[in-house]
């Protein structure tokens, strides 16, 4: 595969951007090699600057649940752009997307649009603190919530522990407001609430953790988390930036039928444009300015183009059978690859929920905590990654990232992809 143009662009980009990129994982550091500069996308495919074609399982890290350049999203944008790009006023388009969500999602009574998942989380935590008038936040090791200062925190040593910062530039005093607990561990959770409950403003979790492998949680753990939060007047935040509108229109909250106090959204919600949102009951949202004392604002928030793209995408998601069809297609891919890996006795399985999958190099254990992932095994991923890329299968360039299937992926595309995965498994595990 010729990648001269990507190589030249990357060389130039390194002169302009730190690491040549505007978001770190794009730099290919964990798999090595040259990031592909993409130029065009259509349906499940995208083409790089050298004209190479890829079947895309990154889907822009999740937003593109309809695939690239979906006709309804494209025509909504074309119509919208004729009228202008931004007004800094309320628009009917924002209202339309807001209503589409609140009318079809039992967990959101009122919503506020922002411009990214990070911003949604940042605002949700501020709201939780403002509403509860408490300061501490619980987060879980292995969950990612964007680059919010007080959540760039990792577990320190000891059982119940305040975190250590996981990025330079985050003051230790911020980390001292955040408790970091292991996922899926009800004992650690109860202990943390027992010791600190009266100061805990909120617990934030990815109910379907999908940013550090796919760490599927026991429903009993999430229920325990709901109960502990309620008992201690702490708010439960479901960070549904990945899972929202992805595993179902009601996201993970609907999937588990657990009602969090605040939800955050991003990715799918914007139809490929930069949108985030946070939502809650009308009572909790009454704390947000201008109604209440929790300040939060945005020059380009609810940008009309982003709103029409989001509304176009989510309307398609609401069509009968949308999520069922997507889950079924994904399962065919996953089952096919898993049957092959089992037959060959490779230490591998694809873990999956709805249209999200993860390549897991551990066939026996159900991995539910970040600490269970063996970093050494990422060498297998690297081999598979480059083999797949060469064959025209595009995954996010890190073994800790999940893959996404869109409705644009046909059964034939997925059957073809399954064969490519099998070939790359043979290569990684030393056959062929
Ligand atoms: C992607 C993601 C974020 C951050 O969203 P950005 O739009 O990248 O700022 C936050 N939380 C979760 C769960 C995510 O998957």
mmCIF file of C-alpha atoms in Angstrom, residues 18 43 56 103 137 146 148 159 161 163 166 177 226 246 276 319 332 364 378 389 397 410:
data_model
loop_
_atom_site.group_PDB
_atom_site.id
_atom_site.type_symbol
_atom_site.label_atom_id
_atom_site.label_comp_id
_atom_site.label_asym_id
_atom_site.label_seq_id
_atom_site.Cartn_x
_atom_site.Cartn_y
_atom_site.Cartn_z
ATOM 1 C CA UNK A 18 2.436 18.737 18.806
ATOM 2 C CA UNK A 43 -21.018 4.724 3.804
ATOM 3 C CA UNK A 56 -13.927 1.913 8.700
ATOM 4 C CA UNK A 103 -39.523 12.867 23.966
ATOM 5 C CA UNK A 137 -16.187 13.037 43.162
ATOM 6 C CA UNK A 146 -12.540 13.557 28.544
ATOM 7 C CA UNK A 148 -11.412 17.399 32.533
ATOM 8 C CA UNK A 159 -7.705 0.555 49.015
ATOM 9 C CA UNK A 161 -7.778 6.284 47.909
ATOM 10 C CA UNK A 163 -6.095 9.810 43.195
ATOM 11 C CA UNK A 166 -2.565 11.460 35.352
ATOM 12 C CA UNK A 177 -11.117 15.978 45.443
ATOM 13 C CA UNK A 226 -27.267 3.591 42.216
ATOM 14 C CA UNK A 246 -25.197 3.889 20.435
ATOM 15 C CA UNK A 276 -22.047 17.382 23.597
ATOM 16 C CA UNK A 319 -36.660 4.186 12.968
ATOM 17 C CA UNK A 332 -22.565 -12.083 13.181
ATOM 18 C CA UNK A 364 -11.039 -17.138 29.384
ATOM 19 C CA UNK A 378 -0.892 -5.423 23.003
ATOM 20 C CA UNK A 389 -4.656 -1.717 7.775
ATOM 21 C CA UNK A 397 -4.856 2.809 16.328
ATOM 22 C CA UNK A 410 -23.497 -4.383 4.966
#
